[in-house]
């Protein structure tokens, strides 16, 4: 399968029958185009879809359908879907499943319900079984889809009924006892919660057709039906309004002018000069660039102080750069690093290049860096520059690309303060998705507060996010990047980050589901009761960052809780959870303590309510 973008440059494709290396290239391109899109950073640039069989027979599907995304899971585990699935608003997903490996409907398909999706079984091995089995498998997939959708709707209705009952009770009744559901939650916050649940009810996944079995063999089974389906969906103005939007000719000309330069990026002034050629004034140029960004023609970040001075117009080259970082094969990465070195005995490289200090990097050094990258996600800038040649040419190329990757939540700079030079020291970057150890070492965890509950004078603040159905793929990695500007002295594990906010320790932990325990993400700090405000100051900026990040999944079901400090101090395995809505409410006047429903202990309100209520994110419309 190939994707061809609008400026006709072909990017690496995937065929369910091709070699793994080629498949990985497309997969990582799809993953990280989606990762970018989750923050409105990169819209799909797919213009033409070609299905290829082993004998190179090509079936060309409709072109110029800008918002069709293809996820080919032919040779991948369905439980490990590409990151970003579900992030696209108002676009059609074509999910390609390999029939003989399909076991169940991936949960991610349903739980991010703003999608409009067409599911298909990918019958590349048509000759391996009969028509009856193909039909039975397709019907089974469709049945599972129906059952999952029915279950989800029933669960949402039950949650809405709980909120309605709490609203009928009134705030005074809800505030009488912590045993009452939604204890202390204001009517305003309850109405907001109901609005969120109703949004999920009204924006469910739409299955546009029964599962379609498509063959890439010479029979080309159902190919015409697929073509017709994609074309008919693209004709719906309510689904794809951008495809039917009449654009000013100056905007179209601006797009064409941006595709001519072969550079990796353009300065804003270079782009402005192209705008003048297209007949656009400076104020109209801003609107045109924003549209081209939203439609996936280029990248322009007007919300970034540094990146807003640049326009990234060469998306095929950018995707090629991203693919470099996600080749999880040591020999492939090492070969790329050694591609321009001086050959020694047996064709190996003895001397590669000088680093920033003029010291020679040899094979042993590079192999050490590659091993560190694959195990801990660490890479110095000099090695990154070697990996990306010839895709980047200058030091400024490297600087901008790394800023762009950080903006997308792919990596963060470990040892450089914002906008401050390092005076010749090596710049190191960490890619959280490569961190292999589950948790930081026990020493690091204890230093950052991993065992502070044993001290009687210490109180713990624990804000917990619960994800009963789905934990968004890549959320912890992106959150890890997002919080980097807020913390110091951090130590990363695959599922935990220990760090400091000033002198106050914070621990961010991701707990995958285990048995009946649902998946959670918690933000924890601690202090003595008189100084508990310092712990609130440490965790609330991180809470707000996570809330902002979760807005990118408006149909995601999750809840927030403040765990009881007294229960945690006792070591309870099931501490009482106060409603997370209290984080956005002022402390009640005249109330100094709350009785914990589990241990009947008195809990100071300062351990449940922050000194200053957090900003509430806008409800989805």
PDB file of N, CA and C in Angstrom, residues 29 205 281 288 346 348 350 403 429 439 452 483 518:
ATOM      1  N   UNK A  29       5.080   5.887  10.077  1.00  0.00           N
ATOM      2  CA  UNK A  29       4.591   7.119   9.453  1.00  0.00           C
ATOM      3  C   UNK A  29       3.150   7.365   9.852  1.00  0.00           C
ATOM      4  N   UNK A 205     -19.489   6.311  17.409  1.00  0.00           N
ATOM      5  CA  UNK A 205     -18.898   5.811  16.176  1.00  0.00           C
ATOM      6  C   UNK A 205     -19.996   5.408  15.202  1.00  0.00           C
ATOM      7  N   UNK A 281      -2.456  39.655   1.602  1.00  0.00           N
ATOM      8  CA  UNK A 281      -1.857  40.582   2.554  1.00  0.00           C
ATOM      9  C   UNK A 281      -1.444  39.815   3.806  1.00  0.00           C
ATOM     10  N   UNK A 288      -4.877  31.895   5.821  1.00  0.00           N
ATOM     11  CA  UNK A 288      -4.566  30.878   4.814  1.00  0.00           C
ATOM     12  C   UNK A 288      -3.621  29.819   5.376  1.00  0.00           C
ATOM     13  N   UNK A 346      37.282  -5.061   6.895  1.00  0.00           N
ATOM     14  CA  UNK A 346      36.042  -5.786   6.644  1.00  0.00           C
ATOM     15  C   UNK A 346      34.884  -4.840   6.384  1.00  0.00           C
ATOM     16  N   UNK A 348      33.994  -2.201   7.813  1.00  0.00           N
ATOM     17  CA  UNK A 348      33.421  -1.480   8.938  1.00  0.00           C
ATOM     18  C   UNK A 348      34.026  -0.096   9.044  1.00  0.00           C
ATOM     19  N   UNK A 350      35.853   2.862  11.027  1.00  0.00           N
ATOM     20  CA  UNK A 350      36.738   3.057  12.173  1.00  0.00           C
ATOM     21  C   UNK A 350      36.625   4.467  12.727  1.00  0.00           C
ATOM     22  N   UNK A 403      12.729  20.890  18.089  1.00  0.00           N
ATOM     23  CA  UNK A 403      11.649  21.671  18.693  1.00  0.00           C
ATOM     24  C   UNK A 403      10.293  21.166  18.226  1.00  0.00           C
ATOM     25  N   UNK A 429      18.600  14.305  24.379  1.00  0.00           N
ATOM     26  CA  UNK A 429      17.149  14.195  24.234  1.00  0.00           C
ATOM     27  C   UNK A 429      16.699  12.811  24.691  1.00  0.00           C
ATOM     28  N   UNK A 439       9.849   1.097  36.033  1.00  0.00           N
ATOM     29  CA  UNK A 439       9.858   2.147  37.043  1.00  0.00           C
ATOM     30  C   UNK A 439      11.290   2.606  37.293  1.00  0.00           C
ATOM     31  N   UNK A 452       6.976   7.725  51.300  1.00  0.00           N
ATOM     32  CA  UNK A 452       6.777   8.734  52.332  1.00  0.00           C
ATOM     33  C   UNK A 452       5.574   8.468  53.222  1.00  0.00           C
ATOM     34  N   UNK A 483       5.134  17.719  30.531  1.00  0.00           N
ATOM     35  CA  UNK A 483       5.421  18.249  31.870  1.00  0.00           C
ATOM     36  C   UNK A 483       6.882  18.632  32.045  1.00  0.00           C
ATOM     37  N   UNK A 518      -8.945  -1.284  37.185  1.00  0.00           N
ATOM     38  CA  UNK A 518      -8.966  -0.536  35.933  1.00  0.00           C
ATOM     39  C   UNK A 518      -7.676   0.270  35.782  1.00  0.00           C
TER      40      UNK A 518
END
